[in-house]
GROMACS .gro file of C-alpha atoms in nm:
model
  494
    1MET     CA    1  -0.033   1.386  -0.340
    2PRO     CA    2   0.016   1.727  -0.509
    3GLN     CA    3  -0.092   1.739  -0.873
    4GLY     CA    4   0.263   1.805  -0.997
    5GLU     CA    5   0.406   1.505  -0.816
    6ALA     CA    6   0.141   1.277  -0.966
    7ALA     CA    7   0.305   1.324  -1.308
    8VAL     CA    8   0.639   1.180  -1.200
    9PRO     CA    9   0.749   0.872  -1.002
   10VAL     CA   10   0.737   0.901  -0.624
   11ARG     CA   11   1.017   1.130  -0.506
   12MET     CA   12   1.287   0.938  -0.320
   13ARG     CA   13   1.531   1.037  -0.046
   14ARG     CA   14   1.866   0.879   0.027
   15VAL     CA   15   1.870   0.791   0.397
   16ALA     CA   16   2.085   0.619   0.657
   17VAL     CA   17   1.958   0.418   0.952
   18VAL     CA   18   2.195   0.503   1.237
   19ALA     CA   19   2.158   0.315   1.566
   20PRO     CA   20   2.352   0.186   1.864
   21GLU     CA   21   2.479  -0.165   1.794
   22GLU     CA   22   2.245  -0.326   2.045
   23ALA     CA   23   1.940  -0.142   1.904
   24LEU     CA   24   2.007  -0.207   1.535
   25ARG     CA   25   1.797  -0.524   1.515
   26ASP     CA   26   1.499  -0.359   1.686
   27SER     CA   27   1.511  -0.067   1.443
   28LEU     CA   28   1.534  -0.307   1.147
   29VAL     CA   29   1.227  -0.496   1.271
   30ARG     CA   30   1.029  -0.172   1.279
   31ILE     CA   31   1.153  -0.077   0.932
   32ALA     CA   32   1.060  -0.418   0.793
   33GLU     CA   33   0.711  -0.388   0.940
   34ALA     CA   34   0.664  -0.042   0.787
   35GLY     CA   35   0.763  -0.175   0.444
   36CYS     CA   36   0.867   0.153   0.284
   37VAL     CA   37   1.248   0.153   0.303
   38GLU     CA   38   1.483  -0.019   0.062
   39ILE     CA   39   1.806  -0.107   0.244
   40ASP     CA   40   2.131  -0.149   0.053
   41LEU     CA   41   2.277  -0.496   0.074
   42ALA     CA   42   2.648  -0.569   0.078
   43GLY     CA   43   2.746  -0.632  -0.283
   44ASP     CA   44   3.117  -0.563  -0.286
   45GLY     CA   45   3.225  -0.904  -0.412
   46ARG     CA   46   3.318  -1.052  -0.074
   47PRO     CA   47   3.224  -1.415  -0.019
   48GLU     CA   48   2.890  -1.460   0.151
   49VAL     CA   49   2.903  -1.506   0.527
   50ARG     CA   50   2.622  -1.728   0.644
   51GLY     CA   51   2.474  -1.624   0.978
   52PRO     CA   52   2.342  -1.859   1.244
   53ALA     CA   53   1.977  -1.823   1.137
   54ALA     CA   54   2.061  -1.892   0.772
   55THR     CA   55   2.268  -2.195   0.876
   56ARG     CA   56   1.981  -2.338   1.080
   57LEU     CA   57   1.735  -2.266   0.799
   58GLN     CA   58   1.950  -2.457   0.552
   59ARG     CA   59   1.987  -2.743   0.799
   60LEU     CA   60   1.612  -2.754   0.852
   61ARG     CA   61   1.547  -2.820   0.480
   62ALA     CA   62   1.186  -2.722   0.519
   63GLU     CA   63   0.948  -2.621   0.246
   64PRO     CA   64   0.984  -2.255   0.145
   65ALA     CA   65   0.780  -2.040   0.381
   66ARG     CA   66   0.681  -1.676   0.377
   67PRO     CA   67   0.942  -1.502   0.595
   68ARG     CA   68   0.826  -1.345   0.919
   69LEU     CA   69   1.002  -1.165   1.201
   70SER     CA   70   0.974  -1.206   1.572
   71GLU     CA   71   0.938  -0.874   1.751
   72ALA     CA   72   1.207  -0.969   2.006
   73PRO     CA   73   1.526  -1.163   1.933
   74PRO     CA   74   1.422  -1.532   1.914
   75ASP     CA   75   1.592  -1.845   2.038
   76LEU     CA   76   1.721  -1.982   1.707
   77ASP     CA   77   1.769  -2.335   1.845
   78ALA     CA   78   1.407  -2.340   1.961
   79LEU     CA   79   1.290  -2.219   1.620
   80GLU     CA   80   1.485  -2.499   1.454
   81ARG     CA   81   1.340  -2.759   1.687
   82GLU     CA   82   0.988  -2.631   1.622
   83GLY     CA   83   1.041  -2.620   1.246
   84ARG     CA   84   0.965  -2.246   1.225
   85ALA     CA   85   1.116  -2.194   0.881
   86ASP     CA   86   0.921  -1.868   0.842
   87LEU     CA   87   1.085  -1.702   1.144
   88LEU     CA   88   1.427  -1.843   1.057
   89ALA     CA   89   1.393  -1.704   0.706
   90GLY     CA   90   1.307  -1.364   0.850
   91GLU     CA   91   1.607  -1.374   1.085
   92ALA     CA   92   1.827  -1.471   0.791
   93GLN     CA   93   1.718  -1.154   0.613
   94VAL     CA   94   1.798  -0.951   0.923
   95GLU     CA   95   2.142  -1.111   0.935
   96GLU     CA   96   2.198  -1.023   0.571
   97ARG     CA   97   2.133  -0.657   0.645
   98LEU     CA   98   2.332  -0.660   0.968
   99GLY     CA   99   2.621  -0.799   0.772
  100GLY     CA  100   2.614  -0.500   0.537
  101ALA     CA  101   2.617  -0.241   0.814
  102VAL     CA  102   2.900   0.010   0.851
  103ARG     CA  103   3.023   0.027   1.210
  104HIS     CA  104   3.217   0.283   1.407
  105GLY     CA  105   3.265   0.200   1.769
  106ASP     CA  106   2.930   0.106   1.919
  107VAL     CA  107   2.730   0.272   1.641
  108ALA     CA  108   2.614   0.102   1.321
  109ALA     CA  109   2.459   0.245   1.007
  110LEU     CA  110   2.281   0.118   0.698
  111ALA     CA  111   2.208   0.322   0.386
  112GLY     CA  112   1.902   0.294   0.164
  113TRP     CA  113   1.616   0.473  -0.006
  114CYS     CA  114   1.282   0.589   0.127
  115PRO     CA  115   0.992   0.781  -0.033
  116ARG     CA  116   1.033   1.143   0.067
  117SER     CA  117   0.679   1.159   0.202
  118GLU     CA  118   0.749   0.867   0.439
  119VAL     CA  119   1.079   0.983   0.588
  120GLY     CA  120   0.919   1.157   0.885
  121ALA     CA  121   0.692   0.864   0.968
  122VAL     CA  122   0.976   0.611   0.951
  123ALA     CA  123   1.201   0.834   1.162
  124ALA     CA  124   0.933   0.857   1.429
  125ARG     CA  125   0.876   0.482   1.411
  126ILE     CA  126   1.236   0.388   1.490
  127ALA     CA  127   1.307   0.673   1.733
  128GLY     CA  128   1.180   0.460   2.021
  129THR     CA  129   1.467   0.216   1.974
  130GLY     CA  130   1.729   0.490   1.996
  131ALA     CA  131   1.784   0.489   1.620
  132ALA     CA  132   1.763   0.778   1.376
  133LEU     CA  133   1.681   0.809   1.008
  134VAL     CA  134   1.932   1.054   0.865
  135PRO     CA  135   1.870   1.216   0.521
  136LEU     CA  136   2.172   1.197   0.291
  137ARG     CA  137   2.272   1.350  -0.039
  138SER     CA  138   2.202   1.129  -0.338
  139PRO     CA  139   2.526   0.979  -0.471
  140ARG     CA  140   2.643   1.122  -0.802
  141GLY     CA  141   2.583   0.909  -1.107
  142VAL     CA  142   2.329   0.689  -0.929
  143ASP     CA  143   1.961   0.727  -1.007
  144PRO     CA  144   1.715   0.662  -0.724
  145PRO     CA  145   1.490   0.357  -0.761
  146THR     CA  146   1.152   0.409  -0.924
  147LEU     CA  147   0.820   0.374  -0.745
  148LEU     CA  148   0.510   0.469  -0.940
  149ALA     CA  149   0.232   0.638  -0.748
  150GLY     CA  150  -0.003   0.354  -0.841
  151ALA     CA  151   0.224   0.107  -0.663
  152ALA     CA  152   0.291   0.320  -0.356
  153ALA     CA  153   0.391   0.172  -0.025
  154ALA     CA  154   0.130  -0.001   0.187
  155THR     CA  155   0.137   0.287   0.434
  156ARG     CA  156  -0.036   0.508   0.175
  157PRO     CA  157  -0.236   0.302  -0.076
  158ALA     CA  158  -0.284   0.464  -0.415
  159PRO     CA  159  -0.628   0.552  -0.556
  160ALA     CA  160  -0.805   0.251  -0.705
  161VAL     CA  161  -0.809   0.384  -1.063
  162ARG     CA  162  -0.436   0.463  -1.070
  163ARG     CA  163  -0.356   0.130  -0.906
  164SER     CA  164  -0.556  -0.060  -1.168
  165PHE     CA  165  -0.373   0.117  -1.454
  166THR     CA  166  -0.023   0.062  -1.312
  167PRO     CA  167   0.030  -0.291  -1.458
  168LEU     CA  168   0.008  -0.139  -1.808
  169VAL     CA  169   0.332   0.049  -1.742
  170THR     CA  170   0.516  -0.199  -1.520
  171THR     CA  171   0.457  -0.481  -1.769
  172TYR     CA  172   0.649  -0.279  -2.028
  173GLY     CA  173   0.939  -0.204  -1.793
  174THR     CA  174   1.053   0.018  -1.510
  175VAL     CA  175   1.009   0.390  -1.576
  176PRO     CA  176   1.340   0.578  -1.533
  177TYR     CA  177   1.332   0.791  -1.219
  178ALA     CA  178   1.386   1.113  -1.418
  179ASP     CA  179   1.100   1.046  -1.660
  180LEU     CA  180   0.731   1.125  -1.644
  181ASP     CA  181   0.494   0.872  -1.492
  182PRO     CA  182   0.254   0.787  -1.779
  183THR     CA  183   0.023   0.566  -1.574
  184MET     CA  184  -0.300   0.765  -1.593
  185ALA     CA  185  -0.252   0.876  -1.954
  186ALA     CA  186  -0.159   0.523  -2.060
  187GLY     CA  187  -0.468   0.381  -1.891
  188VAL     CA  188  -0.704   0.631  -2.051
  189VAL     CA  189  -0.553   0.582  -2.397
  190TYR     CA  190  -0.572   0.205  -2.360
  191VAL     CA  191  -0.940   0.195  -2.268
  192VAL     CA  192  -1.026   0.436  -2.551
  193MET     CA  193  -0.843   0.221  -2.807
  194PHE     CA  194  -1.006  -0.090  -2.666
  195GLY     CA  195  -1.348   0.073  -2.691
  196LEU     CA  196  -1.298   0.170  -3.056
  197MET     CA  197  -1.220  -0.191  -3.144
  198PHE     CA  198  -1.485  -0.340  -2.915
  199GLY     CA  199  -1.757  -0.092  -3.005
  200ASP     CA  200  -2.086  -0.248  -2.902
  201ALA     CA  201  -2.306  -0.097  -2.632
  202GLY     CA  202  -2.442  -0.435  -2.525
  203HIS     CA  203  -2.101  -0.596  -2.495
  204GLY     CA  204  -1.967  -0.286  -2.322
  205LEU     CA  205  -2.240  -0.301  -2.059
  206LEU     CA  206  -2.154  -0.668  -2.004
  207LEU     CA  207  -1.795  -0.562  -1.932
  208VAL     CA  208  -1.920  -0.302  -1.686
  209THR     CA  209  -2.120  -0.578  -1.515
  210VAL     CA  210  -1.807  -0.794  -1.498
  211ALA     CA  211  -1.625  -0.500  -1.338
  212LEU     CA  212  -1.895  -0.460  -1.072
  213LEU     CA  213  -1.875  -0.833  -0.995
  214LEU     CA  214  -1.498  -0.805  -0.956
  215ARG     CA  215  -1.544  -0.511  -0.722
  216ALA     CA  216  -1.776  -0.724  -0.511
  217GLY     CA  217  -1.520  -1.008  -0.506
  218ARG     CA  218  -1.733  -1.241  -0.715
  219PRO     CA  219  -1.667  -1.508  -0.812
  220ARG     CA  220  -1.426  -1.590  -0.533
  221ARG     CA  221  -1.195  -1.783  -0.765
  222VAL     CA  222  -1.092  -1.457  -0.931
  223ALA     CA  223  -1.096  -1.242  -0.618
  224ALA     CA  224  -0.726  -1.168  -0.673
  225LEU     CA  225  -0.828  -0.962  -0.978
  226ARG     CA  226  -1.045  -0.729  -0.771
  227PRO     CA  227  -0.798  -0.435  -0.789
  228LEU     CA  228  -0.843  -0.432  -1.168
  229TRP     CA  229  -1.214  -0.355  -1.156
  230PRO     CA  230  -1.175   0.019  -1.244
  231PHE     CA  231  -0.969  -0.079  -1.547
  232VAL     CA  232  -1.234  -0.327  -1.668
  233ALA     CA  233  -1.510  -0.076  -1.597
  234GLY     CA  234  -1.329   0.191  -1.800
  235ALA     CA  235  -1.287  -0.048  -2.093
  236GLY     CA  236  -1.656  -0.139  -2.074
  237LEU     CA  237  -1.764   0.224  -2.061
  238ALA     CA  238  -1.545   0.312  -2.361
  239ALA     CA  239  -1.690   0.018  -2.556
  240THR     CA  240  -2.043   0.129  -2.464
  241LEU     CA  241  -1.983   0.484  -2.586
  242ALA     CA  242  -1.826   0.355  -2.909
  243GLY     CA  243  -2.125   0.125  -2.956
  244VAL     CA  244  -2.358   0.423  -2.920
  245ALA     CA  245  -2.153   0.609  -3.182
  246TYR     CA  246  -2.169   0.304  -3.415
  247GLY     CA  247  -2.533   0.219  -3.345
  248GLU     CA  248  -2.435  -0.131  -3.224
  249PHE     CA  249  -2.621  -0.308  -2.942
  250PHE     CA  250  -2.545  -0.681  -2.953
  251GLY     CA  251  -2.495  -0.624  -3.323
  252PRO     CA  252  -2.696  -0.408  -3.569
  253THR     CA  253  -3.023  -0.480  -3.388
  254GLY     CA  254  -3.167  -0.135  -3.452
  255VAL     CA  255  -3.205  -0.064  -3.081
  256LEU     CA  256  -2.966   0.231  -3.110
  257PRO     CA  257  -2.930   0.479  -3.397
  258ALA     CA  258  -2.576   0.544  -3.521
  259LEU     CA  259  -2.468   0.880  -3.382
  260TRP     CA  260  -2.144   0.894  -3.582
  261LEU     CA  261  -2.121   0.622  -3.847
  262THR     CA  262  -2.212   0.263  -3.923
  263PRO     CA  263  -1.879   0.074  -3.951
  264LEU     CA  264  -1.977  -0.168  -4.228
  265GLU     CA  265  -2.129   0.110  -4.438
  266GLU     CA  266  -1.849   0.368  -4.402
  267PRO     CA  267  -1.525   0.171  -4.357
  268VAL     CA  268  -1.303   0.431  -4.530
  269ARG     CA  269  -1.422   0.706  -4.300
  270LEU     CA  270  -1.363   0.483  -3.999
  271LEU     CA  271  -1.011   0.397  -4.121
  272ALA     CA  272  -0.928   0.763  -4.178
  273GLY     CA  273  -1.055   0.850  -3.830
  274ALA     CA  274  -0.844   0.575  -3.673
  275VAL     CA  275  -0.525   0.686  -3.850
  276GLY     CA  276  -0.594   1.050  -3.760
  277PHE     CA  277  -0.650   0.953  -3.397
  278GLY     CA  278  -0.326   0.756  -3.400
  279THR     CA  279  -0.137   1.052  -3.547
  280VAL     CA  280  -0.257   1.272  -3.260
  281LEU     CA  281  -0.153   1.008  -3.005
  282LEU     CA  282   0.193   0.986  -3.163
  283GLY     CA  283   0.223   1.364  -3.139
  284LEU     CA  284   0.138   1.350  -2.768
  285ALA     CA  285   0.392   1.070  -2.720
  286TYR     CA  286   0.658   1.288  -2.884
  287ALA     CA  287   0.565   1.575  -2.651
  288ALA     CA  288   0.615   1.350  -2.349
  289GLY     CA  289   0.936   1.219  -2.505
  290ILE     CA  290   1.072   1.575  -2.532
  291VAL     CA  291   1.009   1.630  -2.161
  292ASN     CA  292   1.175   1.299  -2.075
  293ARG     CA  293   1.485   1.366  -2.288
  294TRP     CA  294   1.517   1.711  -2.129
  295ARG     CA  295   1.492   1.567  -1.779
  296GLU     CA  296   1.739   1.290  -1.865
  297GLY     CA  297   2.009   1.483  -2.048
  298GLY     CA  298   1.920   1.849  -2.075
  299PRO     CA  299   1.835   2.071  -2.375
  300ALA     CA  300   2.077   1.906  -2.619
  301ALA     CA  301   1.933   1.560  -2.559
  302ALA     CA  302   1.581   1.694  -2.607
  303LEU     CA  303   1.673   1.882  -2.927
  304TYR     CA  304   1.862   1.618  -3.127
  305ALA     CA  305   1.692   1.292  -3.023
  306THR     CA  306   1.464   1.113  -3.267
  307THR     CA  307   1.229   1.075  -2.970
  308GLY     CA  308   1.267   1.445  -2.886
  309ILE     CA  309   1.222   1.772  -3.074
  310ALA     CA  310   1.388   1.641  -3.391
  311GLY     CA  311   1.156   1.341  -3.407
  312ALA     CA  312   0.853   1.553  -3.321
  313ALA     CA  313   0.933   1.797  -3.605
  314LEU     CA  314   0.972   1.508  -3.849
  315HIS     CA  315   0.641   1.360  -3.735
  316LEU     CA  316   0.463   1.695  -3.761
  317GLY     CA  317   0.606   1.762  -4.107
  318LEU     CA  318   0.503   1.422  -4.243
  319ALA     CA  319   0.156   1.461  -4.089
  320VAL     CA  320   0.114   1.800  -4.262
  321VAL     CA  321   0.228   1.649  -4.594
  322ALA     CA  322  -0.020   1.362  -4.558
  323GLY     CA  323  -0.295   1.608  -4.467
  324SER     CA  324  -0.219   1.822  -4.771
  325VAL     CA  325  -0.252   1.517  -4.996
  326TRP     CA  326  -0.584   1.426  -4.832
  327LEU     CA  327  -0.718   1.782  -4.867
  328GLY     CA  328  -0.558   1.852  -5.205
  329GLN     CA  329  -0.375   2.161  -5.076
  330ALA     CA  330  -0.025   2.167  -5.226
  331ALA     CA  331   0.082   2.473  -5.027
  332TYR     CA  332   0.044   2.286  -4.703
  333GLY     CA  333   0.256   2.007  -4.848
  334VAL     CA  334   0.545   2.248  -4.901
  335VAL     CA  335   0.520   2.371  -4.542
  336GLY     CA  336   0.511   2.014  -4.416
  337ALA     CA  337   0.815   1.918  -4.623
  338VAL     CA  338   1.013   2.210  -4.480
  339ILE     CA  339   0.925   2.108  -4.124
  340ALA     CA  340   1.016   1.745  -4.195
  341VAL     CA  341   1.354   1.843  -4.346
  342ALA     CA  342   1.422   2.058  -4.039
  343GLY     CA  343   1.351   1.755  -3.820
  344LEU     CA  344   1.590   1.541  -4.024
  345ALA     CA  345   1.856   1.814  -4.004
  346LEU     CA  346   1.827   1.815  -3.625
  347ALA     CA  347   1.822   1.437  -3.589
  348GLY     CA  348   2.126   1.385  -3.814
  349PRO     CA  349   2.394   1.526  -3.576
  350GLY     CA  350   2.245   1.338  -3.282
  351LEU     CA  351   2.252   1.008  -3.468
  352TYR     CA  352   2.598   1.071  -3.611
  353ALA     CA  353   2.739   1.148  -3.265
  354ALA     CA  354   2.642   0.797  -3.156
  355THR     CA  355   2.841   0.633  -3.440
  356ALA     CA  356   3.214   0.572  -3.481
  357GLY     CA  357   3.235   0.867  -3.720
  358GLY     CA  358   3.384   0.885  -4.068
  359PRO     CA  359   3.219   0.767  -4.389
  360GLY     CA  360   3.081   0.459  -4.213
  361GLY     CA  361   2.914   0.676  -3.953
  362ALA     CA  362   2.764   0.896  -4.224
  363VAL     CA  363   2.619   0.593  -4.401
  364GLN     CA  364   2.483   0.458  -4.076
  365THR     CA  365   2.324   0.795  -3.998
  366GLY     CA  366   2.160   0.808  -4.342
  367ILE     CA  367   2.011   0.461  -4.291
  368GLN     CA  368   1.882   0.558  -3.948
  369LEU     CA  369   1.722   0.875  -4.083
  370PHE     CA  370   1.550   0.676  -4.356
  371ASP     CA  371   1.434   0.427  -4.093
  372ALA     CA  372   1.297   0.712  -3.880
  373VAL     CA  373   1.083   0.833  -4.173
  374VAL     CA  374   0.956   0.483  -4.248
  375ARG     CA  375   0.883   0.413  -3.884
  376ILE     CA  376   0.675   0.727  -3.840
  377GLY     CA  377   0.467   0.643  -4.144
  378SER     CA  378   0.424   0.277  -4.051
  379ASN     CA  379   0.341   0.360  -3.691
  380ALA     CA  380   0.069   0.602  -3.796
  381VAL     CA  381  -0.079   0.351  -4.039
  382SER     CA  382  -0.059   0.085  -3.768
  383PHE     CA  383  -0.343   0.262  -3.589
  384ALA     CA  384  -0.568   0.157  -3.876
  385ARG     CA  385  -0.608  -0.165  -3.679
  386LEU     CA  386  -0.842   0.030  -3.449
  387ALA     CA  387  -1.081   0.051  -3.743
  388ALA     CA  388  -0.997  -0.295  -3.879
  389PHE     CA  389  -1.088  -0.475  -3.560
  390GLY     CA  390  -1.385  -0.247  -3.507
  391LEU     CA  391  -1.505  -0.362  -3.850
  392THR     CA  392  -1.440  -0.724  -3.754
  393HIS     CA  393  -1.647  -0.684  -3.439
  394ALA     CA  394  -1.930  -0.523  -3.636
  395ALA     CA  395  -1.912  -0.797  -3.901
  396LEU     CA  396  -1.940  -1.072  -3.639
  397GLY     CA  397  -2.234  -0.892  -3.482
  398ALA     CA  398  -2.402  -0.860  -3.823
  399ILE     CA  399  -2.354  -1.230  -3.899
  400VAL     CA  400  -2.505  -1.331  -3.565
  401TRP     CA  401  -2.798  -1.092  -3.607
  402ASP     CA  402  -2.867  -1.203  -3.966
  403GLY     CA  403  -2.871  -1.566  -3.852
  404THR     CA  404  -3.101  -1.479  -3.564
  405THR     CA  405  -3.353  -1.292  -3.778
  406ALA     CA  406  -3.348  -1.563  -4.046
  407LEU     CA  407  -3.437  -1.834  -3.793
  408ALA     CA  408  -3.687  -1.627  -3.594
  409GLY     CA  409  -3.948  -1.636  -3.875
  410ARG     CA  410  -3.971  -2.016  -3.887
  411GLY     CA  411  -4.218  -2.088  -3.611
  412PRO     CA  412  -4.161  -2.188  -3.247
  413VAL     CA  413  -3.867  -2.412  -3.330
  414GLY     CA  414  -3.708  -2.135  -3.531
  415VAL     CA  415  -3.753  -1.889  -3.245
  416ALA     CA  416  -3.580  -2.128  -3.006
  417ALA     CA  417  -3.299  -2.183  -3.255
  418ALA     CA  418  -3.273  -1.808  -3.311
  419LEU     CA  419  -3.233  -1.753  -2.935
  420VAL     CA  420  -2.955  -2.014  -2.920
  421VAL     CA  421  -2.776  -1.854  -3.217
  422PHE     CA  422  -2.812  -1.507  -3.067
  423LEU     CA  423  -2.678  -1.608  -2.724
  424ALA     CA  424  -2.401  -1.839  -2.846
  425GLY     CA  425  -2.296  -1.604  -3.124
  426ASN     CA  426  -2.272  -1.304  -2.895
  427ALA     CA  427  -2.087  -1.508  -2.633
  428LEU     CA  428  -1.833  -1.613  -2.897
  429ALA     CA  429  -1.799  -1.260  -3.037
  430PHE     CA  430  -1.765  -1.114  -2.688
  431SER     CA  431  -1.492  -1.359  -2.582
  432LEU     CA  432  -1.296  -1.352  -2.907
  433GLU     CA  433  -1.313  -0.979  -2.967
  434ALA     CA  434  -1.237  -0.889  -2.604
  435LEU     CA  435  -0.917  -1.092  -2.627
  436VAL     CA  436  -0.816  -0.954  -2.967
  437ALA     CA  437  -0.897  -0.593  -2.880
  438GLY     CA  438  -0.711  -0.621  -2.551
  439VAL     CA  439  -0.397  -0.758  -2.715
  440GLN     CA  440  -0.402  -0.510  -3.003
  441ALA     CA  441  -0.450  -0.210  -2.775
  442LEU     CA  442  -0.157  -0.330  -2.566
  443ARG     CA  443   0.057  -0.369  -2.878
  444LEU     CA  444  -0.020  -0.017  -2.996
  445GLU     CA  445   0.056   0.125  -2.652
  446PHE     CA  446   0.388  -0.056  -2.617
  447TYR     CA  447   0.538  -0.036  -2.966
  448GLU     CA  448   0.394   0.284  -3.107
  449LEU     CA  449   0.366   0.504  -2.797
  450PHE     CA  450   0.598   0.383  -2.519
  451SER     CA  451   0.888   0.346  -2.762
  452ARG     CA  452   0.883   0.727  -2.792
  453LEU     CA  453   0.849   0.793  -2.422
  454PHE     CA  454   1.134   0.575  -2.298
  455VAL     CA  455   1.484   0.509  -2.430
  456GLY     CA  456   1.616   0.336  -2.117
  457GLU     CA  457   1.491   0.160  -1.809
  458GLY     CA  458   1.504   0.244  -1.442
  459ARG     CA  459   1.551   0.028  -1.136
  460PRO     CA  460   1.238  -0.070  -0.942
  461PHE     CA  461   1.204   0.032  -0.578
  462ARG     CA  462   1.208  -0.282  -0.364
  463PRO     CA  463   1.122  -0.194  -0.004
  464TRP     CA  464   1.199  -0.447   0.263
  465HIS     CA  465   0.871  -0.564   0.410
  466LEU     CA  466   0.807  -0.852   0.647
  467PRO     CA  467   0.515  -0.917   0.884
  468VAL     CA  468   0.609  -0.911   1.252
  469GLU     CA  469   0.491  -1.178   1.495
  470ARG     CA  470   0.429  -1.066   1.851
  471GLY     CA  471   0.390  -1.266   2.169
  472SER     CA  472   0.607  -1.562   2.065
  473ALA     CA  473   0.858  -1.719   2.300
  474VAL     CA  474   1.187  -1.538   2.268
  475ALA     CA  475   1.530  -1.538   2.421
  476GLU     CA  476   1.861  -1.371   2.368
  477PRO     CA  477   2.033  -1.475   2.044
  478ALA     CA  478   2.252  -1.778   2.088
  479THR     CA  479   2.528  -1.614   1.883
  480PRO     CA  480   2.647  -1.253   1.911
  481LEU     CA  481   2.590  -1.008   1.630
  482GLU     CA  482   2.959  -1.010   1.541
  483SER     CA  483   2.909  -1.350   1.375
  484VAL     CA  484   2.720  -1.195   1.085
  485ARG     CA  485   2.978  -0.929   1.003
  486PRO     CA  486   3.134  -1.003   0.665
  487ASP     CA  487   3.460  -0.824   0.729
  488PRO     CA  488   3.610  -0.698   1.056
  489ALA     CA  489   3.780  -0.422   0.862
  490ARG     CA  490   3.437  -0.257   0.817
  491LYS     CA  491   3.404  -0.198   1.193
  492GLU     CA  492   3.598   0.126   1.198
  493ARG     CA  493   3.474   0.253   0.863
  494SER     CA  494   3.273   0.573   0.896
   0.00000   0.00000   0.00000
């Protein structure tokens, strides 16, 4: 994938599957096996027409089965007698799509979406049935569905690192098609924030070990988590580097010197560093927000939005004011105040335009501007939790190490007790702090950063994908295709 395309969702193409009536099912089977085309379903409010496969499936009353397709048209009565709910369920899905086809004479067509990079491969795949995949213009006012590169179709699996970071974004919501894809940046920021809160080289190396076990598929009970191993490894590496900076190795054992600071001895410096780091992250989030607003609504949307240029100017101005107070430079404070006022002046018209107007709208705009100022300040301060939980982790490590050293000088029994305290204490600190740091990093990412990137939500790309069974006993369908058409009036529609 070109570098530029990696920064946005997968580019989509509106397509139509056009085929002779008798070849439509065969082309749909090949499309379902490819698993990279989303086909539009009939949703025009007409009552549902149940096809013969769906009727037999309902009559069978079998346990839900994973749908499958037979390569050739199956004998539906034989499938019902054999209890093949999986193949009947697959045929029911084919009937649903056949029922939404537009027909003109002996030709039928279905519209849908396909990743632009896959159009050629899908067209070649269905050409053998006499069908064609025809590119169409995207309909006005309709955004294409969103597919992030880390969740790309099975025909082209995404790199392991991107794939492991994708759940961070999809858990929050579906990225609008016009917006940037923040997957890689979000993953890197998350593991860095996790590492700052979980800063212990020993515990970080344990996480790296866990990642290597996941990569090897061990233990088998958690083999489903194997795709997440790069994510866990990144978090462990970040925690290891933070532990080296803090001089922490299973607590303040003295194994490592502190390359930056000792958390419990310099908490104010650590807090200031965390807030400063958070301020920089917020600035980057505003930069991405400006790009997103521009792509969504053009220059005006980017200029006046509180998540666009107006909000970025307000954030920058307040950051300069705070920096001037910290440094004792009043001149910088004046410059920061001017920038902040300019941001408020830009945000005001945008907020007012979204109100009903009049005095009530002016009051509402004033409240929203005040809220914007408060939110920026509170969001920046919220990053102090990076230091707070880093201090908590260091404090737990210190308690465990103090208990260990106190018991170790009391003879053989004391040494044994010290070993138990060291192992159990570190196990407790590792488990508790890993959970807390993971949740807090996720909270910061979602509420402080993503809230500036996204103001809406897209629609996820849902390709139709079913496994195809070959070599099964088949026969001509017992009922003609006309039985699954929802409305005869659609036959002559072009």
